[in-house]
Amino acid sequence: MRRRGVPAIGWLVVAILIGLLTLPAASQQPPRRGGTVTMALYQEPELLNPYMATQTASFEVITMVVEGLLANDEKGGYVPQLATEVPSRANGGVSQDGKTITYHLRSGLRWSDGRPLTCDDVKFTWQAIVTPKSGAISTTGYDQIQAVDCPTPQTVVVRYKTFYAPFLSRFRWILPRHATGDPANMTRWDYNRRPLGSGPFRLTEWASGDHITLVRNDNYRIKGQPYLDRVIIRIVPSREVGKQLIKTGDVDIVWDLIESDVPELRGVPGIKISAPPGPGAERLVLNLADPSLDGPSPEMVKQHPHPILGDPRVREAIELGINKREITSKLLFGLATVGTNELHIGWARCVTPPSSYNPPKARRLLEEAGWVPGPDGIRVAKGARYAKDGTRLRLKLQTTTGNKLREQAEQLIIEYMRAIGLEFYIENVPSAVLFGSWASGAFRKHGHFDVLMYTTNPDADPHAQVEGYFASWNMPTADNAGRGFNYARYASDRVDADIKKAGSVPDLDLRRAAYCDAMKQIVSDRPHIYLYDRATMNGYRERLQGWVANVWENVGWNAQSWWVSR
Amino acid sequence: MTRYLARRLLEAVPLLILISVAVFFLINIIPGGPTAAYENNPHLTPQDLARIERELGLNQPIYVRYVRWLGAVAHGDWGYSLASRRPVLVEIGERLPNTIYLLGVAFAVTLALGIPIGMLSALRQYSLFDHTSTTLAFMGQSVPIFWFGLILIIVFHVSLRNPLTGLPLLPGGGMYTLGEPFSVWDRVSHLILPVSMLTLATAAQYVRYMRASMLEVVHQDYIRTARAKGAGGRRVVWRHAFKNAALPLVTVIALDLPTLFSGALFTETIFSWPGMGRLFYDSALRFDYALLMGIIMVNAALIILSNLAADVVYGCLDPRIRYV
């Protein structure tokens, strides 16, 4: 027995050694060709024309089929896709006045049907978007273009009428002239359901409500890629179903998880969760104007500030009274980071320190601002700057209904505020009401609120967001038909000047410096109080290799590099 | 009979118009709209929004939109989905076969189970079979079906494994295995759980109806007379008892028929079935007015028609009823 036992243990040791030696080798094995990957989407794309689609789910599919001149990498910077390089003044791609942009297309580009992809297709893309009544959802930026010229089939010259700062973000998707149709008829194109692109996969089947099949594009611009034969998009009725399917191994990717899904999936063997911080920031939007006014202009805001929130000391007290760290750890399972400012990630990232949790200082500030404790602990005005004496320190807090996370956050905020003598009361509304249009009379647009809570985020190019929310000329009023998102009705000469500067130069470093200067001012003025930055979360089966999480693009942004082990 | 049918069909027209008015105005007063999703997009200027609303015809007053919709429908044009921009009938046409397939099978299984069990239960009143089936039927009607569906998934898809392959015993969703060649077993295996879920509640209901009306009938004088005249047991049950006992069931079944069109939202959601229930739900979330109107109106028409069908079948089964 003994004699037999020893060699057995010896073999075991050898086996373990071999196992240990092959382990690192196994994780560095070259990508394997072939195989199918299935991804669960809990929303069905409405259509797959990138200039008519509105839902993120649609772009999850589009991104694997259609390409553009440039895309964004995981740091938010621009990288060439169909172009050979990112145009800049240094490489001659941007003219001195910044109005003429030259892109060079890679040589030998083909659509997935084998037809050549040339400058003419870029020109067609622009024409399709700006054709009146084409049905394109947004024409922003493209309507600033004078002409798209094609001196050679590989050279694209875009001439803007006026300088357009986020020019690099345009032409993210290129449409094929030969496989679409008349731009005036865009809503009726067969393309909308069967897009043809130059991306790593081509769409072969869309079974409504069930699945979308993508197969390898043999004409893809990178030789030897994609590695996978197929990607199947499985349309599932809910996120819950998607989570079940990744647990049982029926799907390899589950798209768009939320924080509360993570504890449930974390312990499951064979599943990895990616949770990089995303651009979305949950914030409180404070109304600096008298909420009884209807869409007041900047001048009116100056004359009629919000009786409570018009005083910057009150706004500071609110921020110092909120324990942001407790919200992220208690409600978000540590998956979110404490909020700082609008540009917390991306190429324009600006680092500002998070606010400290300091209730004693908050109380002192309120005291200084003329708010003294009343009989029930809630403060009342006595010599406050804008409020009549005897006014109760009471504010309405509103967010969307049916969101458990937000409702819990509201409860915590009410507690924090009561501790410093400020009363918050809740009046939540359905999201369609909160986010309604000026024409529909939405109170957010018209300025009839105290404090709102919701998430919004800048794109890879933050200009539209920063200008929309913080430039004084973007307060929605009757005169501008409700344009802009400056719901806080915030006005600062310094921020206005910074935004103008950032919007007038093509150089990204100069723009970054201008945005950051604006951020510093905004952080100290507090039209918004940033609670937490949300992570972008997706789940992957471990057999899927080569994926890279990129919060600026969709899950399949590098699907050409995906492969499956085994 | 023909005159009766013509009159009933003619009466249905104003009823349908009334329904369409009510539905059209109701879905339009829900806060939000097809463009609500765009409001938070920083790239969209109010001009963009106004242009989209103009293109979709949403800037018109509601009565103008209704009249235009009615005029188009009168010419057989149901319009285009506001989300996918495809014709409403194409959207419905893609989902309808899936729903008829699932609910048709479930309906057949329900009838095949519910009617014989109910009859047998009545004929052998107070037997062990009767006690068992009435208890089960009572439970079947009481169990919330979405819960039952989830339990089915946990048991047959998550816990139980096929001993040969190690894969889940039964698929937990979808109509067929994606990427596999067609096979009858694959289709059937995908049907088992959703059909079980759908059958449970409805079959239980039919068992109870069938048993009750059968009991009422078998104690009638004419059954005794038939037996006294020497008619065989089977002949009495089917020719005399069943035909009369089935009458109340006809109405119940006819009123269940429109669900073949409208689909089953819970079942389709739990089992990822691409049917009409989910199409309706998704289009409601997207404020897809055109598609919503299409689905609701076809559904309303079907309910009216199946009511009429029930009345007609009644007449055939019961010669005492005459239609004028």
Coordinates of C-alpha atoms in Angstrom, one line a residue, chain A residues 44-47 52 54-55 133 135-140 170 187-188 193 208-211 230 232 234-237 241 248 250 432-433 435-437 444-445 459 464-465 481-483 485, chain B residues 31-32 36 38-48 51-52 55 80 83-86 91 94-95 98 157-158 161 173-176 178-179 268-270 272-274 278 282 286-287:
Chain A
E44 CA -35.6 45.8 -28.6
P45 CA -33.9 48.3 -31.0
E46 CA -36.5 50.4 -32.6
L47 CA -34.5 50.5 -35.9
M52 CA -32.8 57.8 -36.6
T54 CA -32.8 57.0 -30.2
Q55 CA -32.3 54.1 -27.8
K133 CA -37.8 65.9 -43.8
G135 CA -36.3 62.0 -40.5
A136 CA -32.8 62.3 -39.0
I137 CA -33.3 62.9 -35.3
S138 CA -30.5 65.4 -34.8
T139 CA -28.8 67.6 -37.4
T140 CA -26.6 69.4 -34.8
R170 CA -19.4 64.2 -36.1
T187 CA -37.8 56.8 -42.9
R188 CA -38.8 54.1 -45.5
R193 CA -33.8 47.3 -40.5
S208 CA -38.7 40.7 -34.2
G209 CA -38.8 40.5 -30.4
D210 CA -36.5 37.5 -30.4
H211 CA -33.0 37.9 -31.8
R230 CA -21.2 35.0 -35.1
I232 CA -26.3 36.7 -31.6
R234 CA -30.9 38.0 -27.9
I235 CA -33.8 40.3 -27.1
V236 CA -35.1 39.5 -23.6
P237 CA -38.1 41.0 -22.0
V241 CA -34.4 37.5 -17.6
T248 CA -27.4 29.4 -16.7
D250 CA -27.4 30.8 -22.1
A432 CA -42.1 61.8 -18.7
V433 CA -43.5 64.7 -16.6
F435 CA -38.3 65.6 -18.5
G436 CA -41.2 67.1 -20.5
S437 CA -40.8 69.8 -23.1
R444 CA -38.4 71.8 -15.0
K445 CA -38.3 73.7 -18.3
D459 CA -20.9 62.9 -24.3
A464 CA -23.2 70.4 -25.6
Q465 CA -23.6 69.4 -22.0
A481 CA -38.9 78.6 -27.1
G482 CA -37.5 76.8 -24.1
R483 CA -34.0 76.2 -25.5
F485 CA -30.9 73.0 -20.0
Chain B
P31 CA -48.2 62.7 -19.9
G32 CA -45.2 62.4 -22.2
A36 CA -40.4 62.5 -24.4
Y38 CA -35.5 62.9 -26.8
E39 CA -35.9 65.6 -24.2
N40 CA -32.7 64.7 -22.3
N41 CA -30.6 64.5 -25.4
P42 CA -28.2 67.5 -25.3
H43 CA -27.7 67.3 -29.0
L44 CA -31.3 67.9 -29.8
T45 CA -32.3 71.6 -30.1
P46 CA -35.9 72.6 -29.6
Q47 CA -35.9 73.2 -33.4
D48 CA -34.9 69.5 -33.8
R51 CA -39.1 69.3 -36.6
I52 CA -39.6 65.7 -35.4
E55 CA -42.7 65.2 -39.3
Y80 CA -46.5 53.6 -39.6
A83 CA -40.6 54.0 -33.4
S84 CA -39.6 51.6 -36.1
R85 CA -41.2 53.6 -38.9
R86 CA -42.5 50.3 -40.4
E91 CA -45.3 44.9 -37.1
E94 CA -44.5 39.5 -37.6
R95 CA -45.7 38.9 -34.0
N98 CA -45.9 33.5 -32.7
H157 CA -34.5 25.0 -16.3
V158 CA -32.2 25.8 -13.4
R161 CA -30.5 18.8 -15.6
G173 CA -37.3 30.9 -22.8
G174 CA -37.4 31.7 -26.5
M175 CA -39.2 29.8 -29.3
Y176 CA -36.3 27.7 -30.4
L178 CA -30.7 30.1 -31.5
G179 CA -28.2 28.9 -34.1
E268 CA -44.4 36.1 -23.1
T269 CA -42.3 38.2 -20.7
I270 CA -41.3 35.4 -18.4
S272 CA -39.0 35.6 -23.7
W273 CA -41.7 34.8 -26.3
P274 CA -41.8 37.3 -29.1
R278 CA -44.9 42.2 -25.5
D282 CA -43.3 47.9 -25.6
R286 CA -42.6 54.1 -26.4
F287 CA -45.9 56.0 -26.8

